[in-house]
mmCIF file of C-alpha atoms and ligand atoms in Angstrom:
data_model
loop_
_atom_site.group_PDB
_atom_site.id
_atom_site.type_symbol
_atom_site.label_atom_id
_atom_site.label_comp_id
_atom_site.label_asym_id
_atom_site.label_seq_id
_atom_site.Cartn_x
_atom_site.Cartn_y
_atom_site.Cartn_z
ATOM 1 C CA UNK A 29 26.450 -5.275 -7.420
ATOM 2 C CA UNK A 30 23.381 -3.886 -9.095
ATOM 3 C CA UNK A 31 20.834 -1.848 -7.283
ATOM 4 C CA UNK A 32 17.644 -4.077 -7.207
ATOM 5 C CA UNK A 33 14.745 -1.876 -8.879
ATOM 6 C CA UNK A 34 13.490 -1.555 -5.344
ATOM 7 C CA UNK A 35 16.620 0.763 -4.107
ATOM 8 C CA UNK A 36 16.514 2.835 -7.566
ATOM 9 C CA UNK A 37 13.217 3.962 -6.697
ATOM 10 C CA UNK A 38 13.050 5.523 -3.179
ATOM 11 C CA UNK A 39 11.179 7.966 -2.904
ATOM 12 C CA UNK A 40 7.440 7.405 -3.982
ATOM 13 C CA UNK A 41 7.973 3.320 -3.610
ATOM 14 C CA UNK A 42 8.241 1.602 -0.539
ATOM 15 C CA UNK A 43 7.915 -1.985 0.516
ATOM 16 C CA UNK A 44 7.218 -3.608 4.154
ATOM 17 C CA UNK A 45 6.776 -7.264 5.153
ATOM 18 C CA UNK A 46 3.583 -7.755 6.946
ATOM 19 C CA UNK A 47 2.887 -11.299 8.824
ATOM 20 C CA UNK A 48 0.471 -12.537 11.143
ATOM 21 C CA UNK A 49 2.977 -15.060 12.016
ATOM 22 C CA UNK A 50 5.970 -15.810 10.360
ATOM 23 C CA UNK A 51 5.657 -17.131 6.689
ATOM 24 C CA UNK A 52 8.231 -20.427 7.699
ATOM 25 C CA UNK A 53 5.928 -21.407 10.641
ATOM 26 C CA UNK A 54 2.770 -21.135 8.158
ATOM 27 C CA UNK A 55 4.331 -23.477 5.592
ATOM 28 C CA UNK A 56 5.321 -25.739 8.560
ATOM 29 C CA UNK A 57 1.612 -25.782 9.649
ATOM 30 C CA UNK A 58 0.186 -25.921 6.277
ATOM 31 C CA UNK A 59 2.580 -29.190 5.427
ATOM 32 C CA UNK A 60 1.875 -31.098 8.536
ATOM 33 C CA UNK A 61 -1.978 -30.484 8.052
ATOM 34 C CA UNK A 62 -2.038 -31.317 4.492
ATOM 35 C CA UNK A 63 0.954 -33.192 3.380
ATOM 36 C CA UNK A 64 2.073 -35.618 5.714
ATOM 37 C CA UNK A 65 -1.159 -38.287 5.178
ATOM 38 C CA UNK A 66 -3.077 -38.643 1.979
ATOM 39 C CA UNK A 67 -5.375 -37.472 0.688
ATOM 40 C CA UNK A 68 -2.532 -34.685 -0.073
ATOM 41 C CA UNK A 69 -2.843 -30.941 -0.496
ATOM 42 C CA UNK A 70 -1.798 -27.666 0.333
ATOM 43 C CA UNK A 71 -2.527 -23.953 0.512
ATOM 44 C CA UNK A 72 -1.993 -22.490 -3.444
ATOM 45 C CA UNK A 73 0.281 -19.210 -2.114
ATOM 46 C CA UNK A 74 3.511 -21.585 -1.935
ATOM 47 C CA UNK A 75 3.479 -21.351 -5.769
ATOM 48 C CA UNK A 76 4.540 -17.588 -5.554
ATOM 49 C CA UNK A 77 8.586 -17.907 -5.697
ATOM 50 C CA UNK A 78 9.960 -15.190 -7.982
ATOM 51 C CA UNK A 79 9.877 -18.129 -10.904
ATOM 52 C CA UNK A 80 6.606 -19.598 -9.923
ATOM 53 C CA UNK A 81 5.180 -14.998 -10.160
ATOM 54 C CA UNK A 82 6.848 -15.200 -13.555
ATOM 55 C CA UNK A 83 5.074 -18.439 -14.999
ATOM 56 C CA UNK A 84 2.245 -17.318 -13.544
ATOM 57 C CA UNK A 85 2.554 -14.314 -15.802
ATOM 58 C CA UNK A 86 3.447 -16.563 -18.877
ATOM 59 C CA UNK A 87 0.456 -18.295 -18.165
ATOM 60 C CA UNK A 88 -1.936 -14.811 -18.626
ATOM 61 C CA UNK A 89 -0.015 -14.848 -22.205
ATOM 62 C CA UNK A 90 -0.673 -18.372 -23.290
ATOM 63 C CA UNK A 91 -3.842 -18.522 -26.102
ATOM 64 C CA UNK A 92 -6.038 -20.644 -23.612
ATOM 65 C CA UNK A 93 -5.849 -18.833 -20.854
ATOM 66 C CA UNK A 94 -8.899 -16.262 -21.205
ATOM 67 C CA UNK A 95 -9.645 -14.767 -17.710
ATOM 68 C CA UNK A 96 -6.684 -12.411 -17.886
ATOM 69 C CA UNK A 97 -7.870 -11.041 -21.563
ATOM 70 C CA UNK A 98 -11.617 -10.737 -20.222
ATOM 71 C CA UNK A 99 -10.869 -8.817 -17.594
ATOM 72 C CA UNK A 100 -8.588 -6.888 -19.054
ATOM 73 C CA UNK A 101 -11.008 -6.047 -22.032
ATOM 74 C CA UNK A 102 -13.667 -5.276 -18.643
ATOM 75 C CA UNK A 103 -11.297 -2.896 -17.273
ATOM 76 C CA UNK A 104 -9.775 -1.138 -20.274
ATOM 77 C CA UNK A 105 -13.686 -0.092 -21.033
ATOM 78 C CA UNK A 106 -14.957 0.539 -17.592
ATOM 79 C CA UNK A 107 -11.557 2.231 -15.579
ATOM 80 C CA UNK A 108 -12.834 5.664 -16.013
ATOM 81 C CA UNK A 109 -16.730 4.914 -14.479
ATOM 82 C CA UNK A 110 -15.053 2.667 -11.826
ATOM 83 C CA UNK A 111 -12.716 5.546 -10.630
ATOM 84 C CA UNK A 112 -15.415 7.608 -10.798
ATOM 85 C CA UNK A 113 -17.758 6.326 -9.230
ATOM 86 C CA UNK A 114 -15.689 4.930 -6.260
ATOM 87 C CA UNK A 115 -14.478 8.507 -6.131
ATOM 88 C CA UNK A 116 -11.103 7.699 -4.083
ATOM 89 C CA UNK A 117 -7.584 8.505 -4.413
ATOM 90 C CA UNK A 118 -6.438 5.495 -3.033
ATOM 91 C CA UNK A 119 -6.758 1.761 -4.504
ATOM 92 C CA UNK A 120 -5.582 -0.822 -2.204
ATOM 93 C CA UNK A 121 -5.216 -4.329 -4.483
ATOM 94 C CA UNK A 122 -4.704 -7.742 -2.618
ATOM 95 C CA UNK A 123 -2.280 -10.278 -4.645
ATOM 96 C CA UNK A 124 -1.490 -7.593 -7.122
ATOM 97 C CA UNK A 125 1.449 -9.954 -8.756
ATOM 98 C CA UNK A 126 2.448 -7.820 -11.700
ATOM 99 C CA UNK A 127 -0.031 -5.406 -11.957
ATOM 100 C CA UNK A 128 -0.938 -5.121 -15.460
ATOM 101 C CA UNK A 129 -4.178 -4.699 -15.757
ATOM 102 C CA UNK A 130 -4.236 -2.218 -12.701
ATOM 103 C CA UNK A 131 -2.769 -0.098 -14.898
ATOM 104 C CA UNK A 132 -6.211 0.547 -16.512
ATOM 105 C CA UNK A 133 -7.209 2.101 -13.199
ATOM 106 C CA UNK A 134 -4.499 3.735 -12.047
ATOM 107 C CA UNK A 135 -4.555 5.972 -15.362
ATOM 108 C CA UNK A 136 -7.572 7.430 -14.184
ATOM 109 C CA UNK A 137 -6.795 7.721 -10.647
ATOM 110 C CA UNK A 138 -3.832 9.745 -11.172
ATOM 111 C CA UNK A 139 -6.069 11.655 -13.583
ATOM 112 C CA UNK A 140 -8.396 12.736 -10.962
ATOM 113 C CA UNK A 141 -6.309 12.575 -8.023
ATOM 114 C CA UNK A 142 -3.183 14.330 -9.284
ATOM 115 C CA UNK A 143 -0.228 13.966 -6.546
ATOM 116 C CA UNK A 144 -2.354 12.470 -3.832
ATOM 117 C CA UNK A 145 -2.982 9.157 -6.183
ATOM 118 C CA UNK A 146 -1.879 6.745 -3.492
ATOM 119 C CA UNK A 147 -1.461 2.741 -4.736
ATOM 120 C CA UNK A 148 -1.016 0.254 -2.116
ATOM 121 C CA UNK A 149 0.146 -3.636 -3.217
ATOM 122 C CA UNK A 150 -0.073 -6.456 -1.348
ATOM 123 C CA UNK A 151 1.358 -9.845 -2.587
ATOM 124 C CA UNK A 152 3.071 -13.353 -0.841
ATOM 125 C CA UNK A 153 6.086 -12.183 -3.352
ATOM 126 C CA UNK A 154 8.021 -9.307 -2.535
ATOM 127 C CA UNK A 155 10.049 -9.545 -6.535
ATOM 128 C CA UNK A 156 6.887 -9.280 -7.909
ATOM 129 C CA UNK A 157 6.095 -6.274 -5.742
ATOM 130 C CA UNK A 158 9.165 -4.695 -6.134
ATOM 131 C CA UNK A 159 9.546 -5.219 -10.328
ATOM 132 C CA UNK A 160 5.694 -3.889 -10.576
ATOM 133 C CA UNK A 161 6.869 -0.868 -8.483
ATOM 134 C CA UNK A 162 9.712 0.179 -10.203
ATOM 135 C CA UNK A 163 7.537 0.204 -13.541
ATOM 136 C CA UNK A 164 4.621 2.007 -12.471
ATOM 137 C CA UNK A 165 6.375 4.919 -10.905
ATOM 138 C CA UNK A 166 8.280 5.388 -14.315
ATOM 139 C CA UNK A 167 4.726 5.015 -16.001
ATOM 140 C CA UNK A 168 2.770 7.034 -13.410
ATOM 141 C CA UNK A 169 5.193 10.238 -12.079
ATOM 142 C CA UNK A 170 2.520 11.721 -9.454
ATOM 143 C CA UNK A 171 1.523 8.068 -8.245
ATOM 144 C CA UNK A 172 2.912 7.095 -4.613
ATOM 145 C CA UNK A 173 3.124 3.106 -3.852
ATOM 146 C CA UNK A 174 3.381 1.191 -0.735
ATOM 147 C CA UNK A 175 4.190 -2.755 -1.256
ATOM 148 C CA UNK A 176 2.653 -4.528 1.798
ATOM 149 C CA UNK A 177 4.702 -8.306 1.238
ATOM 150 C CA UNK A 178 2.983 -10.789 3.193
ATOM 151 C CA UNK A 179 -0.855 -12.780 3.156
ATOM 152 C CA UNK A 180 -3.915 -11.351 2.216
ATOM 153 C CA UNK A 181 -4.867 -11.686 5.604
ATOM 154 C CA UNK A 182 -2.050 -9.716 7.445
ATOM 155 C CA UNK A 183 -1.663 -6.954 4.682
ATOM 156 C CA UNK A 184 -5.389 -6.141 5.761
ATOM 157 C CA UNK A 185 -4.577 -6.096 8.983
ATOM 158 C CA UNK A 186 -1.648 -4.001 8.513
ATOM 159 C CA UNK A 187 -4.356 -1.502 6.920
ATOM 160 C CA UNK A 188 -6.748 -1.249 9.997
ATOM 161 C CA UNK A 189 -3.755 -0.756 12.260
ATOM 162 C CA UNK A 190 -2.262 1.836 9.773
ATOM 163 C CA UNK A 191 -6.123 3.729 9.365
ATOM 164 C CA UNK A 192 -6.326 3.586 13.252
ATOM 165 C CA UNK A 193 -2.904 5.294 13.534
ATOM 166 C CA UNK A 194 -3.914 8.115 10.955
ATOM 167 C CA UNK A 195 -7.656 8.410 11.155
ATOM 168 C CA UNK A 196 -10.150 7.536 8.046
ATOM 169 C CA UNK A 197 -8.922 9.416 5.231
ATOM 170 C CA UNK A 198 -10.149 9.417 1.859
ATOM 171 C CA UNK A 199 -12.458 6.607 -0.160
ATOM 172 C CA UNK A 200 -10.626 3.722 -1.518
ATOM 173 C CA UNK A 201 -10.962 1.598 -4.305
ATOM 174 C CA UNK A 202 -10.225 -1.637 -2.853
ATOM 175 C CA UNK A 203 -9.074 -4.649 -6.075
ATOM 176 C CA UNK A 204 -9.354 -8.162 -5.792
ATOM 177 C CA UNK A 205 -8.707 -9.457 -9.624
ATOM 178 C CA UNK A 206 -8.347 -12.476 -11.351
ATOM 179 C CA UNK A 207 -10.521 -14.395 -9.588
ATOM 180 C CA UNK A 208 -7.843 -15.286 -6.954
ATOM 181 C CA UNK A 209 -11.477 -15.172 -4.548
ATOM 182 C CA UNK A 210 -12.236 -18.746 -6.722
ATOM 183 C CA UNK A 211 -8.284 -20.478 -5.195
ATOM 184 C CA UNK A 212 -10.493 -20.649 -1.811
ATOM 185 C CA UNK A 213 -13.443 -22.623 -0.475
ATOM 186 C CA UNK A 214 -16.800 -21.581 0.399
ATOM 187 C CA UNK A 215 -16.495 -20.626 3.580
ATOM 188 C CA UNK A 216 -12.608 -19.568 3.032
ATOM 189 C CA UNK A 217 -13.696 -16.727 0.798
ATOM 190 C CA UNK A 218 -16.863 -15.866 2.640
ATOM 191 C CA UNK A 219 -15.165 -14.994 5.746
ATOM 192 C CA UNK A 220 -12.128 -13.120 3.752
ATOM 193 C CA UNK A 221 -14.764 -11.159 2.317
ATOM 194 C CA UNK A 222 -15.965 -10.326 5.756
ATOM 195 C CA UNK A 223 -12.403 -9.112 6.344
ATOM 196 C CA UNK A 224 -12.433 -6.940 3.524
ATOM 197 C CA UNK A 225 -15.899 -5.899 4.661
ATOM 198 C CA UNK A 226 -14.426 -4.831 8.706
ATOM 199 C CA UNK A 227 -11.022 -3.280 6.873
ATOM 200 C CA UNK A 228 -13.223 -1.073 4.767
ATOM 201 C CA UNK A 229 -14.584 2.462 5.742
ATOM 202 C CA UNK A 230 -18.287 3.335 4.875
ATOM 203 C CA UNK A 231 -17.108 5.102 1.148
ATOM 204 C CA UNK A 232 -14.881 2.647 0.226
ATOM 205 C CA UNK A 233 -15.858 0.191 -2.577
ATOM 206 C CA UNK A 234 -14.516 -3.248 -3.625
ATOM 207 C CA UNK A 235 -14.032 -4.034 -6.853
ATOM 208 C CA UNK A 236 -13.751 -8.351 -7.145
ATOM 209 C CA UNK A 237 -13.424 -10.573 -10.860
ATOM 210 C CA UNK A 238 -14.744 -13.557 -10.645
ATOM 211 C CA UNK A 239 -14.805 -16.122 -13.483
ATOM 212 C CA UNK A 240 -17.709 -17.637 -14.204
ATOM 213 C CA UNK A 241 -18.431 -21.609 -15.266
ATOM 214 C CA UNK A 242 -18.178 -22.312 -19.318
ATOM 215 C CA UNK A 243 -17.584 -25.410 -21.073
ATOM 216 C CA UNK A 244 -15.569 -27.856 -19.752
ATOM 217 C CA UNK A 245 -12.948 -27.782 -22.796
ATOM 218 C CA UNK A 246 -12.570 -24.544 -22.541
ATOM 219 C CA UNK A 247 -11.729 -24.643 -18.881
ATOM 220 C CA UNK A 248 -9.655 -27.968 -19.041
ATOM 221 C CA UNK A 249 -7.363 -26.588 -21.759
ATOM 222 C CA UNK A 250 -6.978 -22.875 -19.999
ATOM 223 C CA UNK A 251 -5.691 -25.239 -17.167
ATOM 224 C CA UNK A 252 -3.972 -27.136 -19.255
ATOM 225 C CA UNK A 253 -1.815 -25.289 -22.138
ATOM 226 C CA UNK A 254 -0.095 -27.094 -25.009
ATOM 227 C CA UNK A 255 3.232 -25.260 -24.531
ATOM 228 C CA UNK A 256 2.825 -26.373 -20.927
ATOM 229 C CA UNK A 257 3.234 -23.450 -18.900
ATOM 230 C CA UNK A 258 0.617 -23.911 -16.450
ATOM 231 C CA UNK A 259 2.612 -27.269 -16.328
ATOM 232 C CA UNK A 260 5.699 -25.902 -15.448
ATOM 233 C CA UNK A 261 3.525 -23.541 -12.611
ATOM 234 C CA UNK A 262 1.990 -26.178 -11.033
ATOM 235 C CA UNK A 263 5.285 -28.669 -10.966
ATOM 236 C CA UNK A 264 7.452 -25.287 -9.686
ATOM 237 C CA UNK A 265 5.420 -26.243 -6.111
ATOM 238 C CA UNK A 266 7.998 -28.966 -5.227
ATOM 239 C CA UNK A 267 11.141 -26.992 -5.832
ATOM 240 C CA UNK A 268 9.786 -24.425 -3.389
ATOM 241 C CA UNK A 269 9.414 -27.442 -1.230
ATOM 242 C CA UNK A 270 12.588 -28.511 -1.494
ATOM 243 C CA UNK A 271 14.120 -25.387 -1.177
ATOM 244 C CA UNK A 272 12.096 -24.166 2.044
ATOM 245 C CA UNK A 273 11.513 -27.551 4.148
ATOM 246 C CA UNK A 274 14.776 -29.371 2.961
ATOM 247 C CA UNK A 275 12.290 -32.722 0.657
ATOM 248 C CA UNK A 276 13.854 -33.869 -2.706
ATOM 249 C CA UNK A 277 10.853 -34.151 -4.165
ATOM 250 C CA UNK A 278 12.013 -35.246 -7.549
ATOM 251 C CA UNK A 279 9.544 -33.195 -10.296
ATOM 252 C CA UNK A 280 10.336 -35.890 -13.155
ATOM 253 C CA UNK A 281 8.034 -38.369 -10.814
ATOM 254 C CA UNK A 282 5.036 -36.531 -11.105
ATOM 255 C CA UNK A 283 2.437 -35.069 -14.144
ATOM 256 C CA UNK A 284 0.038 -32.295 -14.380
ATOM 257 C CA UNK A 285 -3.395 -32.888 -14.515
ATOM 258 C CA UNK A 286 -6.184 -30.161 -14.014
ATOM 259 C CA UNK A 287 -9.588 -31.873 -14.245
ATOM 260 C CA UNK A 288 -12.548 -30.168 -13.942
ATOM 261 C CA UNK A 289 -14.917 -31.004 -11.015
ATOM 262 C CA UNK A 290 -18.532 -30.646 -12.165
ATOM 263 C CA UNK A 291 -20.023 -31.707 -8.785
ATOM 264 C CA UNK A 292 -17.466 -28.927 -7.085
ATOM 265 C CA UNK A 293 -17.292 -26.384 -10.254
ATOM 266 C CA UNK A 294 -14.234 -26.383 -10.045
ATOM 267 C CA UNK A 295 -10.597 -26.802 -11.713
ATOM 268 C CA UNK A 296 -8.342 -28.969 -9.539
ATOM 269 C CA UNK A 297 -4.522 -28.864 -9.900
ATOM 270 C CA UNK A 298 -3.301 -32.021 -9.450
ATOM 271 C CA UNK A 299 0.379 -33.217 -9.316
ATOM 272 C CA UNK A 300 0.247 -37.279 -9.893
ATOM 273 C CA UNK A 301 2.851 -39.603 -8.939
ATOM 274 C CA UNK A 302 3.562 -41.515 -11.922
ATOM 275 C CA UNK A 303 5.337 -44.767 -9.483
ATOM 276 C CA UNK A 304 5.728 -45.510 -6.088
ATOM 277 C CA UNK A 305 8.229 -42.498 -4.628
ATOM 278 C CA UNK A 306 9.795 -42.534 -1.157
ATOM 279 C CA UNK A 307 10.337 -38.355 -0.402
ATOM 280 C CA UNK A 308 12.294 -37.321 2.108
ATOM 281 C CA UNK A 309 11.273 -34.252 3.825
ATOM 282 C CA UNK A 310 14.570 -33.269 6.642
ATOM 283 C CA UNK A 311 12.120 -30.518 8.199
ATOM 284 C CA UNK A 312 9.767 -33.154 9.561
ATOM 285 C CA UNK A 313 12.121 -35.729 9.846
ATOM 286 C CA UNK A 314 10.261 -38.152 7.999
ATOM 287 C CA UNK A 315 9.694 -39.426 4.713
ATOM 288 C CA UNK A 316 6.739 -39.597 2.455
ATOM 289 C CA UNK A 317 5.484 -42.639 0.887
ATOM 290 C CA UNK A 318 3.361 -41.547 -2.451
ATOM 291 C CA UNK A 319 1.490 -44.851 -4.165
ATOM 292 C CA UNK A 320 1.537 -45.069 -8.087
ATOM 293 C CA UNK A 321 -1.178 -42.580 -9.136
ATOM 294 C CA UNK A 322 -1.602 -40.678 -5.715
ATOM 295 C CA UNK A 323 -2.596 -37.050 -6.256
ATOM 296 C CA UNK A 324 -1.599 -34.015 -4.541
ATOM 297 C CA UNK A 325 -3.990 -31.483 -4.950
ATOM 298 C CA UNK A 326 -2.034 -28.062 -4.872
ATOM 299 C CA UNK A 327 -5.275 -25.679 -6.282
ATOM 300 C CA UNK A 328 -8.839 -25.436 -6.572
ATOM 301 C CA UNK A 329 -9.943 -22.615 -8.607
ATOM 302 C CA UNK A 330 -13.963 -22.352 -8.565
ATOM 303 C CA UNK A 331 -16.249 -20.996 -11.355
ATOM 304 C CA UNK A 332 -18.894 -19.460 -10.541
ATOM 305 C CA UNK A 333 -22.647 -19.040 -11.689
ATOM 306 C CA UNK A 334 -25.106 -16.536 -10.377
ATOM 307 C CA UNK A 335 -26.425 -18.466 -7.490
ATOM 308 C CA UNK A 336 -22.816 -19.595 -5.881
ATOM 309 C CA UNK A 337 -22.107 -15.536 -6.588
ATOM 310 C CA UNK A 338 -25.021 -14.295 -4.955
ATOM 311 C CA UNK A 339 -24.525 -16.433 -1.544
ATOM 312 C CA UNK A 340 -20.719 -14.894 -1.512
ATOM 313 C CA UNK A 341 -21.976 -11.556 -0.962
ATOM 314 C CA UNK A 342 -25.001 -12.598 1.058
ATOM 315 C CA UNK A 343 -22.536 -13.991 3.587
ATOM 316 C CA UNK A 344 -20.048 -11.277 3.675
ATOM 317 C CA UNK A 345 -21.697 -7.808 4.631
ATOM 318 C CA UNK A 346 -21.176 -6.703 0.739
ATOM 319 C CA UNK A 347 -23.961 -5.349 -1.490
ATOM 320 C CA UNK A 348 -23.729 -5.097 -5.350
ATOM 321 C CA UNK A 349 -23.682 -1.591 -6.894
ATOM 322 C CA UNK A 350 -22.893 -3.253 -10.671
ATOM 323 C CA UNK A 351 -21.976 -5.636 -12.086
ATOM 324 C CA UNK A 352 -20.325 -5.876 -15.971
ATOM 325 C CA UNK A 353 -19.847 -9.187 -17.655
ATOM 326 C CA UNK A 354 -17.679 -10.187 -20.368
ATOM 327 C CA UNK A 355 -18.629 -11.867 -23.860
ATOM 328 C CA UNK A 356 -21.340 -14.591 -23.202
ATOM 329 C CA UNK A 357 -21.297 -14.163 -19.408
ATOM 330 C CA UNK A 358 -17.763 -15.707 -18.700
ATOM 331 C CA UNK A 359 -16.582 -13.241 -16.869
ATOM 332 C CA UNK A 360 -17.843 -10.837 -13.993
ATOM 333 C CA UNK A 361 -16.536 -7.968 -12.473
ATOM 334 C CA UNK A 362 -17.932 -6.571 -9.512
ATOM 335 C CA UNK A 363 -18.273 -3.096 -8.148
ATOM 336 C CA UNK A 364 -19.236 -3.799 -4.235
ATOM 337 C CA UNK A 365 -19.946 -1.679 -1.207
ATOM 338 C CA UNK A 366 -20.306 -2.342 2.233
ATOM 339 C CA UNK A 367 -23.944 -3.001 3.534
ATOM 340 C CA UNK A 368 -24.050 -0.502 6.627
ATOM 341 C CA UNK A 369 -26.424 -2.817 8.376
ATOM 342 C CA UNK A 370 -24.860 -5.444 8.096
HETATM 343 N N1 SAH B 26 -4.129 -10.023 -9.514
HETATM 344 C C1 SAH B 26 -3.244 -10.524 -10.565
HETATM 345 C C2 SAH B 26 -2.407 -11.729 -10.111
HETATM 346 C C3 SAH B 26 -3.226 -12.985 -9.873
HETATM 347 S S1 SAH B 26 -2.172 -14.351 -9.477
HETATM 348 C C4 SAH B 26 -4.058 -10.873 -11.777
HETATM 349 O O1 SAH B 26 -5.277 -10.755 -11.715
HETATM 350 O O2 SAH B 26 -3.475 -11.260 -12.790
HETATM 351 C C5 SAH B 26 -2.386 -14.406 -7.743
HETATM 352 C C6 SAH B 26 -1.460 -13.404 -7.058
HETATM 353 O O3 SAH B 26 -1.774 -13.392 -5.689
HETATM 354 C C7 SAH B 26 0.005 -13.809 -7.185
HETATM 355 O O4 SAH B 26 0.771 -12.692 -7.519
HETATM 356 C C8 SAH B 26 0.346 -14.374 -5.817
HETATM 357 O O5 SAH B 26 1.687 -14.155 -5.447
HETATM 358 C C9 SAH B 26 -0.628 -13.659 -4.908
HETATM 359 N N2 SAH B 26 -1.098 -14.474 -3.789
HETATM 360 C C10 SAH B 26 -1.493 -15.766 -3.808
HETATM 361 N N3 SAH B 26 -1.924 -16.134 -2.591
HETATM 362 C C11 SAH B 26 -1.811 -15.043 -1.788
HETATM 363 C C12 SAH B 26 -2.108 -14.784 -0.429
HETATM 364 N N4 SAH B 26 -2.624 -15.738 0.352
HETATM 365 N N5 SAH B 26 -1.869 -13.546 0.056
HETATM 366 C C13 SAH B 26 -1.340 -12.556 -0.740
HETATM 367 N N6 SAH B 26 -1.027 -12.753 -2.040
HETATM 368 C C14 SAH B 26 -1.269 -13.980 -2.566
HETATM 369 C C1 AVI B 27 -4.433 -16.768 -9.313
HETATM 370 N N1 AVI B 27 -5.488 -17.711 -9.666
HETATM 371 C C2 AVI B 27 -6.790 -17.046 -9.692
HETATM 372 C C3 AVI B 27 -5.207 -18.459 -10.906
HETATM 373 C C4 AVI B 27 -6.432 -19.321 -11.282
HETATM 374 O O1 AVI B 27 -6.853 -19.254 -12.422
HETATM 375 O O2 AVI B 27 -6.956 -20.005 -10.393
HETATM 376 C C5 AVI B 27 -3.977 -19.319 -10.757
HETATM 377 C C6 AVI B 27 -3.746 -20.272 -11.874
HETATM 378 N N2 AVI B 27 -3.533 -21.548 -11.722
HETATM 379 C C7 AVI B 27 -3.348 -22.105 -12.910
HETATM 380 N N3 AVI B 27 -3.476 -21.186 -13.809
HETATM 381 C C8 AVI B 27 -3.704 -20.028 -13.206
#
């Protein structure tokens, strides 16, 4: 059998699963909450099977998806101030999926920090985690890594218990990219924020993308891609149902919409029942009945505009030390620090 890319790479790559409860029970709680009555939804993560980590990457490569390029083009021209002026050796990214563009930074890091360049990952998918790993220690020969495979929420925690075990160390850069901070409601990201805020020593920095609200065709068709990729993304959800709670979910019966909601600013992902469909799901023991046309809302991904981004960090303990936008303002990233009285 071939050695996965995780056990060719021991020695400056490890990976550990971190949970605040186990990832089966979640999915059970998020399904009964959301799934079982409309109107119908769940929790975006569940996307994140090894095929739903590898459209997701397609979908960064398709033309109409621009916040990957503009923060890319953000990073590639501002890694070198951002390493500086964080001036830490380690960068701690939450849902780092492939890492690609944290290559920009990690360049520089390794630059300044030499053989105490430290990279921690966290990401819901442990292939993605270990495939990013296995390229970057090729790429980066002085840089250690240490996956942490599990929610945003538990890989932070992992990091206080770890910092309380060693002491406070050196600054970090902490990464949130992609606007993954725009997949959660107001008060959702507000108080993961917060969390960021308590995990975060008094030199540490964060450094968050956020993309910003454009017009609506150019949003609706980034959402929307004619080779139908993000297609494909979105309709990958029910074969991780399937898979995990034991439904037959049957992906022909159902279409991809992703309108945006001006009211909301935001993109919905919608999966749309195109007839009546009777879904069994053998881990509740029940079966679904979905109406002709009934939507089941599987994302929300918000864009922002100065005002929602300046109530964020009013609410979560975080000042702004700079900010850099792309183009004509559709893009922001961040460069944060924790307010010490707050
Ligand atoms: N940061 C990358 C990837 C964004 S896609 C970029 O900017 O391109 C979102 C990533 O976050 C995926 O890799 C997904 O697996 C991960 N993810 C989604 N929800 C998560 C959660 N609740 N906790 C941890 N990782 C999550
Ligand atoms: C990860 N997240 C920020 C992406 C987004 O744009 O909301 C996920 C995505 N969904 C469809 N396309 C991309």
């Amino acid at each position: 059998m071939a050695a996965s890319p995780a056990e060719r790479i021991p020695e400056r790559y490890s990976r550990r699963t971190v949970e605040v409860r186990d990832a089966h029970a979640e999915l059970l709680a998020d399904f009964r909450a959301g799934m079982l009555e409309p109107p119908r939804s769940l929790p975006p993560k569940y996307f994140y099977d090894a095929r739903g980590s590898a459209l997701f990457d397609a979908i960064c490569d398709t033309p109409e998806y621009y916040p990957t390029r503009l923060e890319a083009s953000l990073l590639e021209r501002n890694a070198e101030a951002i390493i500086a002026a964080a001036g830490a050796s380690t960068l701690v990214e939450l849902g780092s999926g492939t890492s690609r563009k944290t290559e920009y930074l990690l360049a520089p890091l390794e630059r300044a920090a030499g053989e105490r360049a430290h990279y921690v990952a966290n990401d819901v998918c442990a292939e993605i985690l270990d495939e990013a790993g296995a390229r970057l220690v090729e790429r980066f020969p002085q840089l250690s890594i240490r996956a942490l495979a599990g929610d945003y929420i538990a890989a932070l925690e992992a990091l206080t218990d770890d910092e309380a075990e060693s002491g406070h160390g050196e600054a970090r850069l902490f990464t949130f990219l992609g606007s993954s901070l725009g997949n959660f409601e107001d008060a959702e990201a507000i108080a993961l924020l917060q969390t960021i805020r308590r995990t975060m020593g008094p030199d540490d920095h964060l450094l968050l993308g956020l993309d910003r609200v454009k017009p609506v065709d150019v949003l609706e068709a980034a959402y929307d891609d004619a080779a139908g990729v993000t297609a494909a993304f979105n309709l990958n959800l029910l074969s991780v149902l399937n898979r995990e709670l034991g439904a037959d979910f049957d992906e022909r019966g159902f279409v991809h919409r992703a309108p945006f909601n001006h009211q909301a600013s935001r993109i919905e992902m919608h999966l749309v029942a195109q007839a009546p469909q009777q879904v069994r799901v053998d881990a509740f023991d029940t079966t679904l009945e979905l109406t002709a046309g009934e939507v089941i809302r599987t994302e929300i991904s918000r864009k922002f505009d100065a005002t929602m981004i300046d109530r964020l960090l009013a609410g979560s303990g975080l000042l702004r030390d700079r900010e850099w936008l792309a183009g004509d303002g559709w893009y922001s990233l961040l460069m944060l620090r924790p307010d010490s009285e707050a």
